[in-house]
Coordinates of C-alpha atoms in Angstrom, one line a residue:
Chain A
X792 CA 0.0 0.0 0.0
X793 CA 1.5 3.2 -0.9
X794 CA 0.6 6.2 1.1
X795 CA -0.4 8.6 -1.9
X796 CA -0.9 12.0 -0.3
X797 CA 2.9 11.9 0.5
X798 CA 4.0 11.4 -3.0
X799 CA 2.7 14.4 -4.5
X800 CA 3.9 16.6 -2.4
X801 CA 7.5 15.3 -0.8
X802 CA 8.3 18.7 0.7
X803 CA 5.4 18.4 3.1
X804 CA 6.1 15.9 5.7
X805 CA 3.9 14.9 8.5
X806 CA 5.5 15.1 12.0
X807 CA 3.4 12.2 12.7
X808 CA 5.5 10.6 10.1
X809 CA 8.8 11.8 11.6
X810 CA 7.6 10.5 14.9
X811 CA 7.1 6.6 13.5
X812 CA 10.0 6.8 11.7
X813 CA 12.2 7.9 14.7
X814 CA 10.4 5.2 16.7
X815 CA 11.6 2.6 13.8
X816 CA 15.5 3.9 14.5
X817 CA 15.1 3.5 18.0
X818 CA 13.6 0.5 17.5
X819 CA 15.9 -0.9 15.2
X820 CA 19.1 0.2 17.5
X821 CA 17.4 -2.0 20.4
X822 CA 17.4 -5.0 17.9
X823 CA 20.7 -4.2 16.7
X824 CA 21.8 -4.9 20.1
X825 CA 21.1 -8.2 20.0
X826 CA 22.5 -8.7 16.5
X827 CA 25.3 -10.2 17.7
X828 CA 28.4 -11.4 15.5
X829 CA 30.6 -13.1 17.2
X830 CA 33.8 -12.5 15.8
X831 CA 36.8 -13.0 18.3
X832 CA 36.5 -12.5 22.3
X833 CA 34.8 -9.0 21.8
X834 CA 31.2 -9.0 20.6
X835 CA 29.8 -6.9 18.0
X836 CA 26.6 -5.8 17.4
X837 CA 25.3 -3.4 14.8
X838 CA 23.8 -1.0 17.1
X839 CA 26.6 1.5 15.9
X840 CA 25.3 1.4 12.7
X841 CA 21.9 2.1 13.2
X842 CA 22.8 5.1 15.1
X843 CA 24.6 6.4 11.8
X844 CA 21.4 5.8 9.6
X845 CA 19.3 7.3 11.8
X846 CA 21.1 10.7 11.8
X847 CA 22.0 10.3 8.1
X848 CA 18.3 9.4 7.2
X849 CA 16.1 11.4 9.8
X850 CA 18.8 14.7 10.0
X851 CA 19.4 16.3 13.1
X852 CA 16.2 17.0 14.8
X853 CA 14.7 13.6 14.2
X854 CA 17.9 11.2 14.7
X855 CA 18.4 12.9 18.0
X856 CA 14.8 12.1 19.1
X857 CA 15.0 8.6 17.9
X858 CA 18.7 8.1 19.9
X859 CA 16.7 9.9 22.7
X860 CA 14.0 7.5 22.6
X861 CA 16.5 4.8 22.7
X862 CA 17.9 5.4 25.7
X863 CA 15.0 6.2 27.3
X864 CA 13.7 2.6 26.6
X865 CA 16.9 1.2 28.5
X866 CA 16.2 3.5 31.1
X867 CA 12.6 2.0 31.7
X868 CA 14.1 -1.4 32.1
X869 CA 13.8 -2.7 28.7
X870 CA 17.4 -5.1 27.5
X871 CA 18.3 -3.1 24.8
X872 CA 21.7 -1.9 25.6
X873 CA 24.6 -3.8 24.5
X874 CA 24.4 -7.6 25.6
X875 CA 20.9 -7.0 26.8
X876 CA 21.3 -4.6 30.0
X877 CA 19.4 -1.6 30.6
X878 CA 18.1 0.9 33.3
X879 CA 19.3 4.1 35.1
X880 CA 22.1 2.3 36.2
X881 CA 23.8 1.4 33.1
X882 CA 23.2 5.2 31.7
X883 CA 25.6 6.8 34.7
X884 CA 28.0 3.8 34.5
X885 CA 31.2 3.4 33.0
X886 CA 29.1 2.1 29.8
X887 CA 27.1 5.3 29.9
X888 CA 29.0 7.7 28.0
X889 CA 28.5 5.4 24.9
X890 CA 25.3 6.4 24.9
X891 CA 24.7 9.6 25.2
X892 CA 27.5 9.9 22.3
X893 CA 24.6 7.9 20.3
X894 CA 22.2 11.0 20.6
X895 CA 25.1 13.6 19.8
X896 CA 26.3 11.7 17.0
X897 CA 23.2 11.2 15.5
X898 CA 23.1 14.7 16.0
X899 CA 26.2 15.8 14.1
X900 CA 25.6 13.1 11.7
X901 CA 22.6 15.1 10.4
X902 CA 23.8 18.2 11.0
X903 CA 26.0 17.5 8.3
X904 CA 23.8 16.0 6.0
X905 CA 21.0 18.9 6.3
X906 CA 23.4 21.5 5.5
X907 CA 26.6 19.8 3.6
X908 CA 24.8 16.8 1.6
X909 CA 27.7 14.1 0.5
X910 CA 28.1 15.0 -3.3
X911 CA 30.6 11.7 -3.1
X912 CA 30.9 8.6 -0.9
X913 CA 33.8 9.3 0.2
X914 CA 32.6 12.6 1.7
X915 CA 29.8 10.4 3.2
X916 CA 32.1 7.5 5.0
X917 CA 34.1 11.2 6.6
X918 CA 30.8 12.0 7.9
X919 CA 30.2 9.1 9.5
X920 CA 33.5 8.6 10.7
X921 CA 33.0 12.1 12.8
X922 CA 30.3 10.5 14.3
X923 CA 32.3 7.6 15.7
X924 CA 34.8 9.8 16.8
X925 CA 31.8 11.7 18.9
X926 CA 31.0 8.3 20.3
X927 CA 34.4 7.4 21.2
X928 CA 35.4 10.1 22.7
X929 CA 32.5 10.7 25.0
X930 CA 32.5 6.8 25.8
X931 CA 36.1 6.7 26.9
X932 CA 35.8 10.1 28.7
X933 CA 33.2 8.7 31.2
X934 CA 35.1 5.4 31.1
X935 CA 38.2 7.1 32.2
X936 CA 35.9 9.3 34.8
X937 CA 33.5 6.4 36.3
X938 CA 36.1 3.6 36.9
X939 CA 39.0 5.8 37.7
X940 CA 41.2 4.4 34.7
X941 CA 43.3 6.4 33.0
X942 CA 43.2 7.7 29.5
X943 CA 45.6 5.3 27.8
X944 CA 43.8 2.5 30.0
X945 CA 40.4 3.9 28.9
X946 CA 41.4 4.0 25.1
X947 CA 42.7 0.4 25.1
X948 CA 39.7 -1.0 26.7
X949 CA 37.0 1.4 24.8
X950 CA 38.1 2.0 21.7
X951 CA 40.5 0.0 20.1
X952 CA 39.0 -3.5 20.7
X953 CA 35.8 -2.2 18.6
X954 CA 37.6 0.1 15.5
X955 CA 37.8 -2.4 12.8
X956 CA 34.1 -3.9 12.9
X957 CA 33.0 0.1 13.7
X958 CA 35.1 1.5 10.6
X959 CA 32.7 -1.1 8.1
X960 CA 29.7 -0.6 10.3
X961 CA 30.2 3.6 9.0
X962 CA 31.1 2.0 5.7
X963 CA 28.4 0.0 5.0
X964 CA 26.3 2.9 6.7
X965 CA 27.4 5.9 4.2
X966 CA 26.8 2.9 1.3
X967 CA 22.6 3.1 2.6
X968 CA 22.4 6.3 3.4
X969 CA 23.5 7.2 -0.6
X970 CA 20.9 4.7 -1.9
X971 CA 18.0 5.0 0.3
X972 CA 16.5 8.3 0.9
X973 CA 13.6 9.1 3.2
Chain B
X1264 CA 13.5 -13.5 23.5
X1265 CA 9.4 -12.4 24.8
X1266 CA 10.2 -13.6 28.5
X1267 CA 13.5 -11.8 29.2
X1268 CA 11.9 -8.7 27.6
X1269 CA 10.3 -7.0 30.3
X1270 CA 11.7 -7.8 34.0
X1271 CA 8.5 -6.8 35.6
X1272 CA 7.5 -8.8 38.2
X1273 CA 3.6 -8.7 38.9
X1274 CA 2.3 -7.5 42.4
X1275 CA 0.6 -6.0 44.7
X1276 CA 3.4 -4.9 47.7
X1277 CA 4.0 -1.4 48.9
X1278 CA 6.5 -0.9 46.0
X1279 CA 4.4 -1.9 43.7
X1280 CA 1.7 0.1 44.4
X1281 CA 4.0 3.4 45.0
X1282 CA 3.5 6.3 42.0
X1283 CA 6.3 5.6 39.1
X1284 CA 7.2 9.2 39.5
X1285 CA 8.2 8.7 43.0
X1286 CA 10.3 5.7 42.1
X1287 CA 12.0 7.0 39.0
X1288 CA 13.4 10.4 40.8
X1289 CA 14.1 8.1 44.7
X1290 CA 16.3 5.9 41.8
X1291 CA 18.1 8.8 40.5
X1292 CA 18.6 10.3 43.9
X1293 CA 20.0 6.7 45.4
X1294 CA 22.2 6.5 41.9
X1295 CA 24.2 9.5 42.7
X1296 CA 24.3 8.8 46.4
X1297 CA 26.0 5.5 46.1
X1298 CA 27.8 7.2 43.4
X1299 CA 29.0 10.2 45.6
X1300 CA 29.5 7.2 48.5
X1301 CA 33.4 6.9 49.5
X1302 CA 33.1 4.5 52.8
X1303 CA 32.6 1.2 53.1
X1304 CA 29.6 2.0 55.7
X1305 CA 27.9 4.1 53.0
X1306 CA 27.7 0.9 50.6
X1307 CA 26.9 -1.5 53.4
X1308 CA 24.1 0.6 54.1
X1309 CA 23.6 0.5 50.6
X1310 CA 23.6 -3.1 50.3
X1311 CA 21.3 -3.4 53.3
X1312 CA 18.7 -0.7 51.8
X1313 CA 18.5 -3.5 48.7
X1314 CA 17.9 -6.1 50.5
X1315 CA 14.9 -4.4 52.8
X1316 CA 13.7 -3.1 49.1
X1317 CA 13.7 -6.9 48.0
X1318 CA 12.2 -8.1 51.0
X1319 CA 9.5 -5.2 50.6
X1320 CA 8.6 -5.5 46.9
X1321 CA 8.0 -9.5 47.8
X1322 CA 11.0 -10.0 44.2
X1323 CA 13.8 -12.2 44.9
X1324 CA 17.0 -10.9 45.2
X1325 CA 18.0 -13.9 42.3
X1326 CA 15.6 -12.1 39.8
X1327 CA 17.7 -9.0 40.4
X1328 CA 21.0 -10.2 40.6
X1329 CA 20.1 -11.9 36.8
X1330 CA 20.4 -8.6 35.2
X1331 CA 23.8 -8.2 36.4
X1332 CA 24.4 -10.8 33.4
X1333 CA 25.4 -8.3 30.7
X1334 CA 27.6 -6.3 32.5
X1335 CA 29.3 -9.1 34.1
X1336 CA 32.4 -9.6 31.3
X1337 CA 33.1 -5.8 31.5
X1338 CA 33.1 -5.4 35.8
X1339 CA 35.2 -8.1 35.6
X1340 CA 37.9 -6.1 33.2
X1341 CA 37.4 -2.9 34.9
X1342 CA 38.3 -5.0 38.4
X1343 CA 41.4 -7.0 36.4
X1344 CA 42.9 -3.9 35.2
X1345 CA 42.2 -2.0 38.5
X1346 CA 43.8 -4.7 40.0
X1347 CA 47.0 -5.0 38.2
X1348 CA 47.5 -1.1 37.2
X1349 CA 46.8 0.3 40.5
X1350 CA 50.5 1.2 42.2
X1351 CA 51.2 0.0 45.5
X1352 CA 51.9 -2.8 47.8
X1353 CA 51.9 -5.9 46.2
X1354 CA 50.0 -8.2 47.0
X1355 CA 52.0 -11.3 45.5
X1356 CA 54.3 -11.7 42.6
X1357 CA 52.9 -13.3 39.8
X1358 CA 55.1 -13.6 36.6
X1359 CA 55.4 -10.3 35.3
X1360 CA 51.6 -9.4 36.8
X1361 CA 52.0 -7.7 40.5
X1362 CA 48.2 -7.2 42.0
X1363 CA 48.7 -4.2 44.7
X1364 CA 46.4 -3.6 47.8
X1365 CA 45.3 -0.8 46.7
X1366 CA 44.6 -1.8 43.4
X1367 CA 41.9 -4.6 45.0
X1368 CA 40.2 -2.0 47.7
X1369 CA 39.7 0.8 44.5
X1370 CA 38.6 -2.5 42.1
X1371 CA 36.1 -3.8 44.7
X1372 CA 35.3 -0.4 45.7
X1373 CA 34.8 0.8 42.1
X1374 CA 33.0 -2.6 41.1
X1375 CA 30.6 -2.4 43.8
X1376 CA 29.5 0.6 43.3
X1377 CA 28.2 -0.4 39.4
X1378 CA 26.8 -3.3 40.4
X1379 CA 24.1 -1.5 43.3
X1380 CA 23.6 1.0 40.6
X1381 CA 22.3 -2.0 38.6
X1382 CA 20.8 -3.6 41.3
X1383 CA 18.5 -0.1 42.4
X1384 CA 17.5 0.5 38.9
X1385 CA 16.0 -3.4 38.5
X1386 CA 13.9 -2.8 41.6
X1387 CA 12.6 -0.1 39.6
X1388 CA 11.8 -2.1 36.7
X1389 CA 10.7 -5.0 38.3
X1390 CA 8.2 -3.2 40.2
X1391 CA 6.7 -1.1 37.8
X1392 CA 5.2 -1.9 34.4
X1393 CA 6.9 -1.1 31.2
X1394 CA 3.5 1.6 30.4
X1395 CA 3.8 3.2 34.0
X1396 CA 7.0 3.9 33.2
X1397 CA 6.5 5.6 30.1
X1398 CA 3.4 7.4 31.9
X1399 CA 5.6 8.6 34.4
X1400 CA 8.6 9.8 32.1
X1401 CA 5.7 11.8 30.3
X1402 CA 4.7 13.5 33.3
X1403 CA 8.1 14.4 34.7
X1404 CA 9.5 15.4 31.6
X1405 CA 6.5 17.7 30.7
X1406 CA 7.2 21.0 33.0
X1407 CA 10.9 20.3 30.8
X1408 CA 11.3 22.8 28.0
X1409 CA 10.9 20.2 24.8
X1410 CA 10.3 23.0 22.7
X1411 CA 13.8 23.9 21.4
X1412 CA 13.7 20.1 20.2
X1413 CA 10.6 20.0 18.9
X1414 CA 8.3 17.5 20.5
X1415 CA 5.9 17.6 23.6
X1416 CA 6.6 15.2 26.3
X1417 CA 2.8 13.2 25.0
X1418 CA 5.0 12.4 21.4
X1419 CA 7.8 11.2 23.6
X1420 CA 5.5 8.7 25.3
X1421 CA 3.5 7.4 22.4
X1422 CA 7.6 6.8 20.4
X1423 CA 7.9 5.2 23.0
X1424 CA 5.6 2.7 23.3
X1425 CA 5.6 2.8 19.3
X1426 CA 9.3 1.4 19.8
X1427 CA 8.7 -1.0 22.1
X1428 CA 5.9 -2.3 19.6
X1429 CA 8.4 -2.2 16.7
X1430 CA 10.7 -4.8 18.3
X1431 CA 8.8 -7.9 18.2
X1432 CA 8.2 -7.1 15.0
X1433 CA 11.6 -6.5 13.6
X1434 CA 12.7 -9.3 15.1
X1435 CA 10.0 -11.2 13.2
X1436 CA 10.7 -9.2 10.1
X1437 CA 14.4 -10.1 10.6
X1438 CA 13.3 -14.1 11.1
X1439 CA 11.4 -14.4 7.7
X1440 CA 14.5 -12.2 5.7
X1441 CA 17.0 -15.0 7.3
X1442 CA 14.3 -17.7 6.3
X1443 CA 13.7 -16.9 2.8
X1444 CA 17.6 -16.4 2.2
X1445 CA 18.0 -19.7 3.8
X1446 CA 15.5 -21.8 1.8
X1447 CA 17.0 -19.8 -1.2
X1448 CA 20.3 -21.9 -0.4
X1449 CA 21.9 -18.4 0.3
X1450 CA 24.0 -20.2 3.4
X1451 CA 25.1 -18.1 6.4
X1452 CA 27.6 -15.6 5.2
X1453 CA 31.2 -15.1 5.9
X1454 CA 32.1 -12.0 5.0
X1455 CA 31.2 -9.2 7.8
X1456 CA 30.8 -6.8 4.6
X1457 CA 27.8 -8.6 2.3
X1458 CA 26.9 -10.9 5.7
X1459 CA 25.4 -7.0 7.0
X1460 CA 24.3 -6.2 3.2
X1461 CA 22.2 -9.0 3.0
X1462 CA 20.7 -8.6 5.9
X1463 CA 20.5 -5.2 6.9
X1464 CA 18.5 -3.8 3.7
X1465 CA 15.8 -6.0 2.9
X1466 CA 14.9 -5.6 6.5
X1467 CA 15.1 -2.1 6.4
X1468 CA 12.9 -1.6 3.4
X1469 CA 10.4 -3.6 4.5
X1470 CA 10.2 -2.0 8.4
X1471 CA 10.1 1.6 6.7
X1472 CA 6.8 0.3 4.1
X1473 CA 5.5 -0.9 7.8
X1474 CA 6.6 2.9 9.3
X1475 CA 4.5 4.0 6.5
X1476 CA 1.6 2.5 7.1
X1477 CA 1.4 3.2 10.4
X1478 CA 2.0 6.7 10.1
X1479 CA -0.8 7.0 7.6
X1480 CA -3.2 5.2 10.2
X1481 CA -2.1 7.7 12.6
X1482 CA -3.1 10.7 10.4
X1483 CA -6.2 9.2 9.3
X1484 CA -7.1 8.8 13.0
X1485 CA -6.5 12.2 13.3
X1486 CA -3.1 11.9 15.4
X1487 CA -2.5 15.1 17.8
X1488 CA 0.7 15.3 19.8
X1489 CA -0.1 18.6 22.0
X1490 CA -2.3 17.7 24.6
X1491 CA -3.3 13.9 25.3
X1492 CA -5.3 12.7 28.2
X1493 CA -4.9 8.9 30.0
X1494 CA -7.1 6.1 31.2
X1495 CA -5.1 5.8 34.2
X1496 CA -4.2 9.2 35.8
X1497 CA -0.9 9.1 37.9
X1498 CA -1.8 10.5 41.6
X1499 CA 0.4 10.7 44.2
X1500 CA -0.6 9.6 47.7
X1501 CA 0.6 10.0 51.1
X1502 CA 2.8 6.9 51.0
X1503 CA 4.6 8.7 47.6
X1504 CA 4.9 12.2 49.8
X1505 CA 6.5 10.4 52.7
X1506 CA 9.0 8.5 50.1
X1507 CA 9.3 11.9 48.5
X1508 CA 10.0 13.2 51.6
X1509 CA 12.6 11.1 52.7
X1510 CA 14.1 11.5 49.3
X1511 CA 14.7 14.9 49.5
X1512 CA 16.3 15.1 52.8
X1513 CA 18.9 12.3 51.4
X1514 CA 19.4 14.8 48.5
X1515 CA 19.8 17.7 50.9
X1516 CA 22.6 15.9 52.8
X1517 CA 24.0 14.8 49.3
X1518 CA 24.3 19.0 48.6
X1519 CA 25.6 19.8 51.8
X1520 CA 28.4 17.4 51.7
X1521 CA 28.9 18.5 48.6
X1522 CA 29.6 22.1 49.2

């Protein structure tokens, strides 16, 4: 079924539309929690990668909202943080900072899309790439903070054990975000 | 996956019966106390508050301690490298690895801490159903200014139960993609690269149709976001004042040692 009234006019877009697909982000970065690939010691899910669509695909306002209503769900008790934890707990603990880099990178994410839109991939993958550099550096920062490690400590337990599988996750992100448009 | 999704344990005990407001901000305040905690007696006490909580909200303290599981893997590093990195009096020689004293009272200090902060937020969930939740979020985030974002605290609730709808079905959604690639003779994949292609878009095509339609069954239902009213109005009764009460003198003493 094909929702007609959109279609004719596509610069007209119904907040209520906005709204379910932020709800679908969110949703999809609880699932992508559970997607786990086991690859090595360290799991990886794809949560990372749904964070990048969602900023890429519903700009700033919007993939904000969604990264907000993601971590609100965790908050409520739903197990859709990494490895299935959630509540208030896991938001102010070492894990925490993760999180809230979610919503600001998101944020960034389609801050740059609304007002510098990728005229090459390449220009796309950078984007996304800033993003995971938000993330990073606001996970390790309340790493280092929370568990009293230091930075070098914080960075080796943080950030390097995830880098590869996160680089692709932005790859294959920037490839969606320049076929699909929403 | 249906029975580990909500931890809520159905009742009828004091806790249970106590306004989600007054649990979600007495959560917050007992986070940052046992946060701000630096003796032993302070976690003790700590400790000893959970257990009464347990006792009190008729859960056992095994239902709680299960969603420590997550976390587990990662306390444990944070209390190895604690351990080991800390400088100080050895404890014994191992190899090249020298535990310290010091490192094992900040580990076990530092560990501790995460795991009440765990422990407090399941009593939360476990006592209080996913939708009172969300109904209480709503109310305390209303007075907030949401305007500079965009949405009013009544869009925030109905995402989020929205959400919580659209994970069953993804999860479906991502069943039947694996399913049809499967009986397709399109074996599991090995490379991380096409392995997430495969997957990743046919799913999200199909969930975004789905988005569609509901969004159109929202509008034709005539949809409104600004003001919404509830079944079940949240009220606050003299067992949440006293709570609330109590609550707020903890906080005071958190400020004042604080200055």
């Amino acid at each position: 079924m094909v929702n007609n009234n959109y279609d004719i006019s596509q610069n007209h877009v119904s907040p209520v539309r906005k709204m379910v697909y932020a709800s679908l982000f969110a949703a999809m970065t609880a699932v992508g929690a559970f997607m786990v690939i086991p690859l090595g010691p360290i799991p990886f899910t794809l949560q990372v990668l749904f964070v990048f669509m969602a900023g890429s695909m519903l700009k700033a306002r919007w993939g904000m909202i969604s990264m907000i209503i993601y971590v609100l769900l965790g908050v409520i008790g739903l197990p859709v943080f990494s490895g299935g934890a959630s509540g208030f707990g896991v938001l102010i603990g070492p894990t925490g900072g993760y999180l809230f880099g979610f919503i600001v990178a998101a944020g960034l994410i389609g801050y740059f899309f609304e007002h510098n839109p990728p005229s090459h991939i390449m220009v796309n993958i950078i984007y996304m790439l800033a993003g995971l550099i938000v993330i990073y550096v606001m996970g390790v920062v309340q790493l280092a903070f929370i568990a009293r490690l230091d930075l070098t400590t914080a960075i080796a337990l943080g950030a390097v054990p995830f880098l590869p599988a996160d680089v692709i996750k932005a790859i294959v992100a920037a490839v969606i975000s320049t076929r699909y448009d929403i | 996956m249906p029975d580990m999704m909500f931890s809520y344990v159905p009742g009828t005990s004091f806790i249970h019966r106590l306004d989600p407001r007054t649990k979600i901000i007495a959560v917050m305040v007992l986070s940052i106390f046992i946060f701000r905690s630096t003796t032993v007696v302070h976690l003790c006490g700590m400790a000893l508050l959970f257990l009464i909580l347990c006792h009190a909200g008729r859960v056992g303290v095994l239902h709680h301690l299960r969603s420590l599981r997550p976390m587990l893997v990662f306390f444990t590093f944070i209390f190895m490298v604690q351990l080991f990195l800390t400088s100080g009096a050895p404890l014994f020689t191992f190899g090249w690895l020298q535990p310290t004293v010091e490192g094992m009272v900040t580990g076990a200090f530092v560990t501790s801490r995460f795991i009440l902060l765990i422990l407090y937020a399941s009593v939360l969930t476990s006592t209080t159903r996913a939708a009172m939740l969300t109904n209480g979020i709503e109310r305390l985030l209303r007075p907030l200014p949401l305007k500079g974002l965009g949405v009013t605290s009544f869009e925030i609730a109905t995402m989020m139960s929205l959400s919580i709808h659209f994970v069953p079905v993804l999860l479906m959604h991502a069943r039947d993609v694996r399913n049809a690639q499967l009986s397709r003779g399109l074996g599991t994949r090995r490379n991380f690269y096409t392995g997430m292609m495969s997957m990743v878009i046919p799913v999200l095509t199909g969930s975004l149709r789905m988005a569609d339609e509901i969004a159109m069954g929202m509008d034709s239902r005539c949809y409104q976001g600004r003001y919404r009213t509830s079944l079940f109005e949240l009220r606050m009764r003299t067992a949440d004042r006293l709570v609330i009460g109590g609550i707020g003198i903890l906080f005071g003493f958190i400020v004042l040692s604080a200055l």
